[in-house]
Short mmCIF file of C-alpha atoms and ligand atoms in Angstrom, two decimals:
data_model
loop_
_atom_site.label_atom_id
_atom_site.label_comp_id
_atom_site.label_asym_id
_atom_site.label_seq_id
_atom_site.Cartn_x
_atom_site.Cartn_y
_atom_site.Cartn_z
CA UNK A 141 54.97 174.81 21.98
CA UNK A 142 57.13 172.21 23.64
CA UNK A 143 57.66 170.15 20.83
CA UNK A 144 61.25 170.68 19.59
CA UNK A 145 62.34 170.42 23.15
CA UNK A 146 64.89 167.28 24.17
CA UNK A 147 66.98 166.55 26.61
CA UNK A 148 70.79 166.33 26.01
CA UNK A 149 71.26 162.28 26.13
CA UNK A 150 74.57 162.29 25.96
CA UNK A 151 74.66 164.76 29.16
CA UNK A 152 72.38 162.84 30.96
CA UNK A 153 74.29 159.75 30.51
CA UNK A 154 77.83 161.27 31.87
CA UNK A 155 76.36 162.90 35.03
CA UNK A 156 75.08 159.38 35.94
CA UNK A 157 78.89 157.90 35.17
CA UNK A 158 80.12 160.70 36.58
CA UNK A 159 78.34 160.77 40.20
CA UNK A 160 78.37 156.53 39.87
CA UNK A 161 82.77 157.44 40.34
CA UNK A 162 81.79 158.41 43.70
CA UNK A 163 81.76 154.88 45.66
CA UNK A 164 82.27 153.00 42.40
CA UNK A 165 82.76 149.11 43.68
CA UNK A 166 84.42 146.43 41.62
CA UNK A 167 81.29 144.90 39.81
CA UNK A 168 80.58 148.28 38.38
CA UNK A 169 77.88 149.04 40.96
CA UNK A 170 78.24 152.18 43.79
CA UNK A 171 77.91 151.72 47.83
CA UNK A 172 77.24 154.92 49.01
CA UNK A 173 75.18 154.84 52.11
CA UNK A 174 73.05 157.26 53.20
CA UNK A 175 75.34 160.48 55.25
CA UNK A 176 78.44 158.47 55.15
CA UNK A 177 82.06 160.50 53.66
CA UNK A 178 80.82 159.55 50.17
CA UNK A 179 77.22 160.75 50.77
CA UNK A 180 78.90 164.02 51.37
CA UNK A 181 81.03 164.27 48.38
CA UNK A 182 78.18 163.23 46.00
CA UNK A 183 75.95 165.94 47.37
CA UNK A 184 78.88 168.52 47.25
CA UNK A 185 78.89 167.55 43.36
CA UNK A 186 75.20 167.34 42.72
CA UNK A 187 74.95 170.86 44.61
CA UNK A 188 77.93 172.45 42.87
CA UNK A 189 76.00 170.82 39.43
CA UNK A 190 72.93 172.85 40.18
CA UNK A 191 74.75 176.04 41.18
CA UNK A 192 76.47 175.55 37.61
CA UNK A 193 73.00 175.45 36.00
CA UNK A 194 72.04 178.54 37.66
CA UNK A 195 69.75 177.26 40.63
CA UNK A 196 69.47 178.84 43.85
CA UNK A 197 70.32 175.85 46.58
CA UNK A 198 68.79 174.95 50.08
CA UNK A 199 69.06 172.34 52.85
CA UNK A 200 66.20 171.57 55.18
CA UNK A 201 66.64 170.13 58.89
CA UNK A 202 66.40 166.33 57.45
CA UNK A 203 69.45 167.44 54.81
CA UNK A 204 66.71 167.19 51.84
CA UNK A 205 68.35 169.41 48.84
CA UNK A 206 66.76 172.05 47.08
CA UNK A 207 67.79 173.30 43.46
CA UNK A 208 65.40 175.97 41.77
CA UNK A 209 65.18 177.14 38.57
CA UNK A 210 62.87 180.27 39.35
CA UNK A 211 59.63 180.61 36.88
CA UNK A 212 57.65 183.41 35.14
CA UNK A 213 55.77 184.15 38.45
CA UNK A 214 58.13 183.01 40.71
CA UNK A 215 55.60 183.35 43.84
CA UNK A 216 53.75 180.44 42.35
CA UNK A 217 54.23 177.17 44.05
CA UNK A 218 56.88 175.14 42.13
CA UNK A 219 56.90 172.07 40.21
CA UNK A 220 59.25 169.73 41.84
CA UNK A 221 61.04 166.14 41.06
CA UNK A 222 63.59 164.36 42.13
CA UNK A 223 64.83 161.23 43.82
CA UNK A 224 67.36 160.26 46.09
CA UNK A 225 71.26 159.60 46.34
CA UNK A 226 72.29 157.31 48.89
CA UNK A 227 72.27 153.22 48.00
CA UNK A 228 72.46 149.98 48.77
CA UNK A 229 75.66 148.32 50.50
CA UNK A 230 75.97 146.81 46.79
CA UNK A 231 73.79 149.34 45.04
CA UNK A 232 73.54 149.58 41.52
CA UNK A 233 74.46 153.32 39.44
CA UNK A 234 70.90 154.22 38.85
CA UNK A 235 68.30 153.37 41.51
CA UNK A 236 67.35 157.12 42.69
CA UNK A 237 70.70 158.75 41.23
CA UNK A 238 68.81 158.23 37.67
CA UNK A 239 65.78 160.85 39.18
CA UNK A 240 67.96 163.37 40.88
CA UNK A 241 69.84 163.41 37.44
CA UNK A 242 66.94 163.42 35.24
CA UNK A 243 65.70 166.77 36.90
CA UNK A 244 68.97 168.57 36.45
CA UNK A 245 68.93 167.40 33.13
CA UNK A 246 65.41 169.17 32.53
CA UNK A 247 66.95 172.20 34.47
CA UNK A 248 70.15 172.02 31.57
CA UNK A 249 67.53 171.80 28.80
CA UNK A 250 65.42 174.62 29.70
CA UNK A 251 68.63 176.40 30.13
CA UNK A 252 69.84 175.52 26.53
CA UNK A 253 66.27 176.45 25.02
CA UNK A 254 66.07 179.57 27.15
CA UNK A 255 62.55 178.47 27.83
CA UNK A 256 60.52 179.82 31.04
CA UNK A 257 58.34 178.08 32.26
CA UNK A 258 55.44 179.75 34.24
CA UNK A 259 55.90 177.81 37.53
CA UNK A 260 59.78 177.36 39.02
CA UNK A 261 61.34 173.80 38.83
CA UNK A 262 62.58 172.16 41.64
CA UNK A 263 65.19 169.50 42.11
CA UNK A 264 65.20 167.44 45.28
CA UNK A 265 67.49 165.09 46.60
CA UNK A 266 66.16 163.19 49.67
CA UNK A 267 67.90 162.15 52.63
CA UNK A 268 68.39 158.07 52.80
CA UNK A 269 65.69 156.91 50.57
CA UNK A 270 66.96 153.42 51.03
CA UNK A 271 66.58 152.67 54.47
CA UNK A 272 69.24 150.42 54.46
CA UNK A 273 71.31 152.82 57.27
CA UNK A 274 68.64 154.20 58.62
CA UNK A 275 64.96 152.14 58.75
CA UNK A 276 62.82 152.69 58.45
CA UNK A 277 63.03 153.74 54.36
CA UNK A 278 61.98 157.12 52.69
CA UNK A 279 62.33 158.93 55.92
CA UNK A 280 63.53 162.64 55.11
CA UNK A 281 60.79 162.50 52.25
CA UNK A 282 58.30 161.31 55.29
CA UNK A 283 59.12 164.14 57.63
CA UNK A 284 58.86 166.42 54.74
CA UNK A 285 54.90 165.25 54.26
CA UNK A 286 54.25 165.11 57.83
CA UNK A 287 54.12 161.45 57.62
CA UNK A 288 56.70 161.31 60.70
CA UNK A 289 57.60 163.92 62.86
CA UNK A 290 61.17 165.50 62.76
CA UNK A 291 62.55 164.43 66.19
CA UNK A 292 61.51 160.76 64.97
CA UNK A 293 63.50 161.36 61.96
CA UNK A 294 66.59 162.92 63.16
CA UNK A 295 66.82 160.24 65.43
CA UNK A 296 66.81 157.00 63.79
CA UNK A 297 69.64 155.29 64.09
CA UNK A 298 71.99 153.04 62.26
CA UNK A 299 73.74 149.94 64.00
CA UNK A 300 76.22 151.58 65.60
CA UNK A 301 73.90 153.44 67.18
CA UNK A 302 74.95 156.91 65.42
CA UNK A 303 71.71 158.90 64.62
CA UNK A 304 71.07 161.04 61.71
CA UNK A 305 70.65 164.21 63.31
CA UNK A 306 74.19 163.57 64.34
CA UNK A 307 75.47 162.47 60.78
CA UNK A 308 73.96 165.09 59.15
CA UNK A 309 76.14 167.61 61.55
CA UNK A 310 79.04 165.77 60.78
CA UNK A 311 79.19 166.35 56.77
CA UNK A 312 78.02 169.69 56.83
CA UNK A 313 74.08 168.87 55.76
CA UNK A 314 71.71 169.82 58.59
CA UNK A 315 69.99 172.68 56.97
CA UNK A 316 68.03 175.49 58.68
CA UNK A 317 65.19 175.13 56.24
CA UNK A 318 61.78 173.64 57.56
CA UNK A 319 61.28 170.37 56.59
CA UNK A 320 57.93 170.62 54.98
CA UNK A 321 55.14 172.71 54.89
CA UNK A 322 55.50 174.69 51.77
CA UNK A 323 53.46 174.10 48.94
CA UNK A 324 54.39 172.33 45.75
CA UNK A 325 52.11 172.46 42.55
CA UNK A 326 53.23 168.50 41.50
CA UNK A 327 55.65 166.17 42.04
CA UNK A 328 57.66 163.70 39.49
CA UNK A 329 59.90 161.06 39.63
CA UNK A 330 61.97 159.03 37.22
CA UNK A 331 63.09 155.69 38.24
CA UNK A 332 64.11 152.61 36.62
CA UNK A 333 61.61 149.95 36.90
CA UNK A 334 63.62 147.99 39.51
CA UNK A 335 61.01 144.57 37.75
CA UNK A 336 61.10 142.74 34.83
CA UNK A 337 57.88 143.95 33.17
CA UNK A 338 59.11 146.59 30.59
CA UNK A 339 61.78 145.05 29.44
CA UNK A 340 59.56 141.76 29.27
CA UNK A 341 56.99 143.69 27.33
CA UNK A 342 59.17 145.59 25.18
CA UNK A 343 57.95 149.11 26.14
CA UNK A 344 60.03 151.90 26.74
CA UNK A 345 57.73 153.66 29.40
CA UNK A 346 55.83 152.87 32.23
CA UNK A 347 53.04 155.32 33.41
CA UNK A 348 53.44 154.43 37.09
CA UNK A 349 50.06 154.48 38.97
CA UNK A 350 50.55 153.65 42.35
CA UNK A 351 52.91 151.87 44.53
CA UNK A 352 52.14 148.69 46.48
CA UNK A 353 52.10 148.41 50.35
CA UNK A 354 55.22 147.74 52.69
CA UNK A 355 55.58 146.34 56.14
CA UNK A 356 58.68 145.97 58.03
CA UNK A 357 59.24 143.79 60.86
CA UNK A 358 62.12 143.86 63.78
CA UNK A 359 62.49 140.54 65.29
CA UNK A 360 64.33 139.62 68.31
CA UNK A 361 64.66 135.91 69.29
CA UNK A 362 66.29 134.41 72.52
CA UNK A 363 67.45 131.23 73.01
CA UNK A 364 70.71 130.34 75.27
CA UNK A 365 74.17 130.48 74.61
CA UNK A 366 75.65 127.24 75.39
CA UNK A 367 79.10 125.15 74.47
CA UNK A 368 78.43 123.69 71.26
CA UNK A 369 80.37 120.22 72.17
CA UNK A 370 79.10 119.27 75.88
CA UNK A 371 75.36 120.68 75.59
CA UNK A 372 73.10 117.75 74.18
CA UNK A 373 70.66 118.15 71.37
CA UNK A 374 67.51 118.12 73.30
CA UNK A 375 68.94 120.41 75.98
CA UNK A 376 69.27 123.21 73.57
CA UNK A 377 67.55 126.50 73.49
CA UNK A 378 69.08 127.52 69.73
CA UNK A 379 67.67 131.03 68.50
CA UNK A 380 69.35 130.26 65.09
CA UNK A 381 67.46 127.13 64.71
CA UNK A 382 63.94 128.78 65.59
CA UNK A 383 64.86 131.78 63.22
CA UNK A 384 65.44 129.05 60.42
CA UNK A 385 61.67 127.84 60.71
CA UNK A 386 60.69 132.03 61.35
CA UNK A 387 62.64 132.46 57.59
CA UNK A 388 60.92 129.80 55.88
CA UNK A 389 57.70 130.37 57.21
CA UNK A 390 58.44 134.36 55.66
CA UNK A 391 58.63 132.63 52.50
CA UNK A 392 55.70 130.53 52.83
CA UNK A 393 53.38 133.03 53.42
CA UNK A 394 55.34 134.94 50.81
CA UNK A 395 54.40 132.14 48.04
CA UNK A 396 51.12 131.34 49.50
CA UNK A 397 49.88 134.88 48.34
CA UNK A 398 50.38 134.84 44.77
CA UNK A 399 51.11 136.57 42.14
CA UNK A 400 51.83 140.10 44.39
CA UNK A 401 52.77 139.38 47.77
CA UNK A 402 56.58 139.70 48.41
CA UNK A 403 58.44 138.11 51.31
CA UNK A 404 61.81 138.83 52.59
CA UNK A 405 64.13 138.40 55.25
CA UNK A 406 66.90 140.53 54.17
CA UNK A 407 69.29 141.10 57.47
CA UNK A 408 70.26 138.54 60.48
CA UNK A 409 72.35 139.34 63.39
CA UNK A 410 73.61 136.36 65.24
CA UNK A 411 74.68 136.83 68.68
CA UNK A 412 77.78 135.74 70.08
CA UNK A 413 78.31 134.47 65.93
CA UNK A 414 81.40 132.31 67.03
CA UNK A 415 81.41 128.74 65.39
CA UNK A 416 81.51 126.42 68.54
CA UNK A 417 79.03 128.38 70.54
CA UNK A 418 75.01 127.64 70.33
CA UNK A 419 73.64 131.18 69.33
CA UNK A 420 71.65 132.68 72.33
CA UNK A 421 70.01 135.77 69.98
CA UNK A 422 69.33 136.02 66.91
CA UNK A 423 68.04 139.48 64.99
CA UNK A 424 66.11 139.67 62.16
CA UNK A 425 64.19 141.55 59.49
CA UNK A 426 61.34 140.88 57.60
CA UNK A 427 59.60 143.16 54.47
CA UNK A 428 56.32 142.14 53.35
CA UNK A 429 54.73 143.78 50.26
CA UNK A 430 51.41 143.76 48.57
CA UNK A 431 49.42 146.21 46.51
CA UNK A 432 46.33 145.26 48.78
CA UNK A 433 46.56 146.37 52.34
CA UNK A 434 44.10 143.66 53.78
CA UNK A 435 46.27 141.24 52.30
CA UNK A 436 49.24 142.26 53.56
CA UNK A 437 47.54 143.36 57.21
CA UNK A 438 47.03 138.89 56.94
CA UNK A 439 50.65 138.49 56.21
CA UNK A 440 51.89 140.04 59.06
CA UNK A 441 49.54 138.85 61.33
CA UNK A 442 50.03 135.27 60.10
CA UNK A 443 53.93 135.50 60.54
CA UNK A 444 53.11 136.72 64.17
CA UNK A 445 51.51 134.13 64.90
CA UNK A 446 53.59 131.34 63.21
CA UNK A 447 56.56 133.06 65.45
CA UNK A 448 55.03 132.60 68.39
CA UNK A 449 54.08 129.26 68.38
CA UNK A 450 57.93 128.63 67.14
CA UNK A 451 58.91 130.07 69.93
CA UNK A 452 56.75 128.12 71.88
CA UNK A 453 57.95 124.94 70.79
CA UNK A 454 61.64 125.82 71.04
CA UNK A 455 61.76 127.36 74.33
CA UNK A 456 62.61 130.47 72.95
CA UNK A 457 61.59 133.99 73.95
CA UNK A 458 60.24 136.40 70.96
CA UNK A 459 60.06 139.96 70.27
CA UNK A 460 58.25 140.81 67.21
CA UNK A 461 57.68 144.44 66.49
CA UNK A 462 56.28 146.18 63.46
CA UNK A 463 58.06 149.19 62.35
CA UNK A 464 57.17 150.63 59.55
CA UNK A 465 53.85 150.70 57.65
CA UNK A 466 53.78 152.49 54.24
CA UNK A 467 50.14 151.66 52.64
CA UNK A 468 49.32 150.98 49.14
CA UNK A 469 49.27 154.16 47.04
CA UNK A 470 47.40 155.57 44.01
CA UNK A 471 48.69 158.53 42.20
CA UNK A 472 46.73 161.54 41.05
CA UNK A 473 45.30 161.28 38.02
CA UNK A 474 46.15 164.07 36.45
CA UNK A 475 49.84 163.48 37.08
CA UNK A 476 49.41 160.48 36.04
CA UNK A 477 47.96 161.49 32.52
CA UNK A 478 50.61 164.05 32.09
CA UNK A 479 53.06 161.09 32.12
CA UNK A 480 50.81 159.15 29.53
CA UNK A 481 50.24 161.87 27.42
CA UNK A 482 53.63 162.95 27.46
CA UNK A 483 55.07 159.29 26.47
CA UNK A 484 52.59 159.02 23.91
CA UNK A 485 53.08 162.66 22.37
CA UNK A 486 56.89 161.57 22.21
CA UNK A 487 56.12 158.46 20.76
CA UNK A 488 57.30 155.65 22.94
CA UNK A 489 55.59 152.60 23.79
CA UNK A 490 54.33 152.27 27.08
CA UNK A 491 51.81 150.96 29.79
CA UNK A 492 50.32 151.80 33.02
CA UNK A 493 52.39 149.87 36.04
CA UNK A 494 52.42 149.69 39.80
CA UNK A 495 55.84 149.89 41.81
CA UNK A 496 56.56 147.31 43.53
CA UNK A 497 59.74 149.39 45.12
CA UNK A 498 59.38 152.43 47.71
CA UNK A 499 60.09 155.56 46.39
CA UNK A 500 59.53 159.10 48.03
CA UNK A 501 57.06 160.09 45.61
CA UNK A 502 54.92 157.86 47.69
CA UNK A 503 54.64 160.32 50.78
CA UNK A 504 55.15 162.89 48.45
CA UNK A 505 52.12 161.85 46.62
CA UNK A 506 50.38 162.51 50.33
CA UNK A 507 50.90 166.36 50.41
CA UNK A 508 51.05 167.39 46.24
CA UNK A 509 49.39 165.68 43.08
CA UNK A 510 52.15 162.88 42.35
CA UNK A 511 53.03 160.57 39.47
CA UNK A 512 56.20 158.73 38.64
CA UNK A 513 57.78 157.55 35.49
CA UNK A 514 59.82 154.38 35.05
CA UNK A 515 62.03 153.08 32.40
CA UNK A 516 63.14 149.04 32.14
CA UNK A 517 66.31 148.00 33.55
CA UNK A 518 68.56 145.47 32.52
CA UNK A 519 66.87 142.04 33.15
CA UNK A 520 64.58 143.55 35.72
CA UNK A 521 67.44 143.83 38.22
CA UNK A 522 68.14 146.43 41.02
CA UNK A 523 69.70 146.41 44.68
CA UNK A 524 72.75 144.84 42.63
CA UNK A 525 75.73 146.18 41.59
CA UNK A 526 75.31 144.67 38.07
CA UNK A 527 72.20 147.01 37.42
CA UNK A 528 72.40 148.68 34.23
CA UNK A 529 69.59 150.70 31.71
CA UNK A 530 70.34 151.34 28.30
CA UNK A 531 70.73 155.21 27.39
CA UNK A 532 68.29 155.35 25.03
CA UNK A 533 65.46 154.18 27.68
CA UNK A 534 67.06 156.97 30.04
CA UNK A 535 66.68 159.91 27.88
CA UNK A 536 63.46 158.35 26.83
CA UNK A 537 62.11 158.74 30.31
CA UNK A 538 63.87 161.67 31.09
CA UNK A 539 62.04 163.30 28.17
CA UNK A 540 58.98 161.91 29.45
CA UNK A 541 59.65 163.84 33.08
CA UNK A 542 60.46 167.21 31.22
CA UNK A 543 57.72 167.24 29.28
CA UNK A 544 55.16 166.54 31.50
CA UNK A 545 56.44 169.06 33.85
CA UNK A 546 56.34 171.68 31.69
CA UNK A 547 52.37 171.17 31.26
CA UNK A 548 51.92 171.26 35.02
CA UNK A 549 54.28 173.91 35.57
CA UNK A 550 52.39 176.18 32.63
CA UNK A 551 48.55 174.59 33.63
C1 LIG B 664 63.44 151.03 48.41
O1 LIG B 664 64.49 150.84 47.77
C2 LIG B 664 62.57 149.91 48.70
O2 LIG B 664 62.87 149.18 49.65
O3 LIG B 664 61.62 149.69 47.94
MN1 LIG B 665 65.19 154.23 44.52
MN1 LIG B 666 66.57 151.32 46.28
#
């Protein structure tokens, strides 16, 4: 029954370019953090997209997006997907913007084929997926599952100390809707791979199973400020210089826990940071990954450990704090055999995968039957402004997405 159904590719494509305007950087990439000016105006045109196609629109309290495409029995739970908005400081065109549009471009197509499905469609658009603003990462998607509660979420704040209960105010997105607690039927995603492996393997499709684990780590360590010409060698208490043994030990435990574990130390704050001054503080972050959560339990506790006796030897006083824990994640299988059966029925290669990125659909996966579906990416890079996909893998896995949500939305 489904079978002549397509997406428009050539629609698809556009919105992407189009929305990718909004914070467009040199390199061709977009920085558009989470509930900053540009946040705003991409939401206002994702929102005023949604009304075009018909959808009813609503905000909850975390500024999550709504768009609804009502079914035959509209009191039925919907089926929802969707992805998120806001990006990197040098963030690429597609990472989440490529799932928000591939669900309004299943909304257009239904349109165009006048086809009801028995279920409504949803489109959501969380609130600072990327946790680069706001850590920790998928937060709005976590309040929605109950994963966090919403006082925690609205009050996270970024490093000016601004929160974003008070950023959502200020652009007009705090929503009176309840963040959570309705029920959803299933939940899809579409994301680029964000990896190498499709692309390396030469399929179009990956049937995304699960999602590995991810720890994130605050650190905080104190040394002395001191006058970097007078103060002797041995006299020094240099944070900096204990951090530098803290990073590479990150790495080392990264590479000792091959071929999945993933080490990084993404963001350091030097305190005062003036050249001819001995830094007294140094602040740092650390994201550990693994698809086994034992492992990855031994990664953090190892890097405790090593920091400590660092500090030890250095004189230097440590703060090490976990903040963030999302475990490893399996999808539901019959989600996750929509997607297969769906890419195969189309006709595109593909192969079962594991994320090694966060994505929402992991809490998501915690209160509805969740699967995602990826497509390759341009040598397997993301968090980049150079990211690119090709169209043809875009409306491939947008088909995917439509197609397997109109089986769960008529099941
Ligand atoms: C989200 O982009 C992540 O950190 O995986
Ligand atoms: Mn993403
Ligand atoms: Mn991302």
């Amino acid at each position: 029954m489904t079978t002549n159904i397509r997406i428009n590719s050539d629609r698809l494509w556009q919105s992407l370019m189009d929305l990718a305007k909004i914070g467009a950087t040199e390199k061709g990439g977009v920085r558009r953090l989470a509930l900053t000016d540009l946040d705003k105006q991409a939401r206002d045109l994702v929102v005023r997209w949604c009304k075009e196609a018909g959808c009813s629109v609503g905000v909850d309290k975390m500024g999550n997006i709504f768009a609804r495409r009502p079914g035959k029995d509209d009191k039925l739970a919907p089926v929802m997907t969707g992805s998120h908005i806001d990006t990197q400081p040098s963030g690429g065109k597609f990472d989440g913007n490529y799932g928000v549009m591939s669900g309004l471009e299943v909304i257009r197509t239904l349109n165009d084929f006048n086809y009801e499905t028995n279920r409504p469609i949803e489109v959501v658009v969380w609130t600072n997926e990327e946790g680069s603003r706001f850590a920790p990462a998928m937060i709005a998607s976590g309040v929605y599952a109950g994963a966090f509660d919403l006082d925690y979420g609205l009050s996270r704040q970024d490093v000016d100390g601004k929160t974003i209960g008070e950023e959502l105010q200020r652009i007009g997105y705090a929503g009176d809707r309840a963040c959570g607690g309705r029920e959803v039927a299933a939940f899809f995603e579409a994301h680029i791979e964000q990896g190498p492996i499709l692309e390396a393997e030469n399929k179009t499709i990956g049937v995304v199973e699960g999602v590995q684990g991810i720890r994130w780590y605050e650190v905080t360590v104190t040394g002395q400020d001191a006058h970097a010409g007078p103060t002797p060698m041995p006299r020094r208490k240099d944070a900096l210089v204990g951090v530098g043994d803290m990073v590479l030990a990150v790495n080392r435990i990264g590479l000792a826990n091959p071929p999945y574990a993933c080490a990084t130390v993404g963001m350091l704050q030097v305190t005062p940071n003036s050249r001819n001054v001995i830094p007294g503080k140094v602040f740092f972050t650390v994201d550990f990954r693994h698809p086994d959560s034992g492992v990855l339990k031994r990664m953090g506790d190892e890097l405790k450990a090593e920091c400590e006796t660092i500090c030890q030897r250095r004189k230097l006083e440590l703060d090490f704090k976990e903040i963030w824990y999302s475990p490893p994640v399996k999808f539901d299988t019959a989600c996750v055999n929509a997607v297969q059966q769906a890419a195969g029925e189309l006709g595109f290669t593909n192969r079962r995968i594991i994320s090694g990125a966060g994505h929402d659909s992991v809490y998501m996966s915690r209160v509805t039957p969740t699967a995602m579906v990826f497509v390759p990416c341009k040598d397997g890079i993301s968090h980049n402004e150079i990211e690119d996909a090709a169209q043809s893998d875009l409306a491939a896995g947008c088909d995917v997405l439509l197609r397997a949500m109109i089986e769960r939305a008529n099941a």
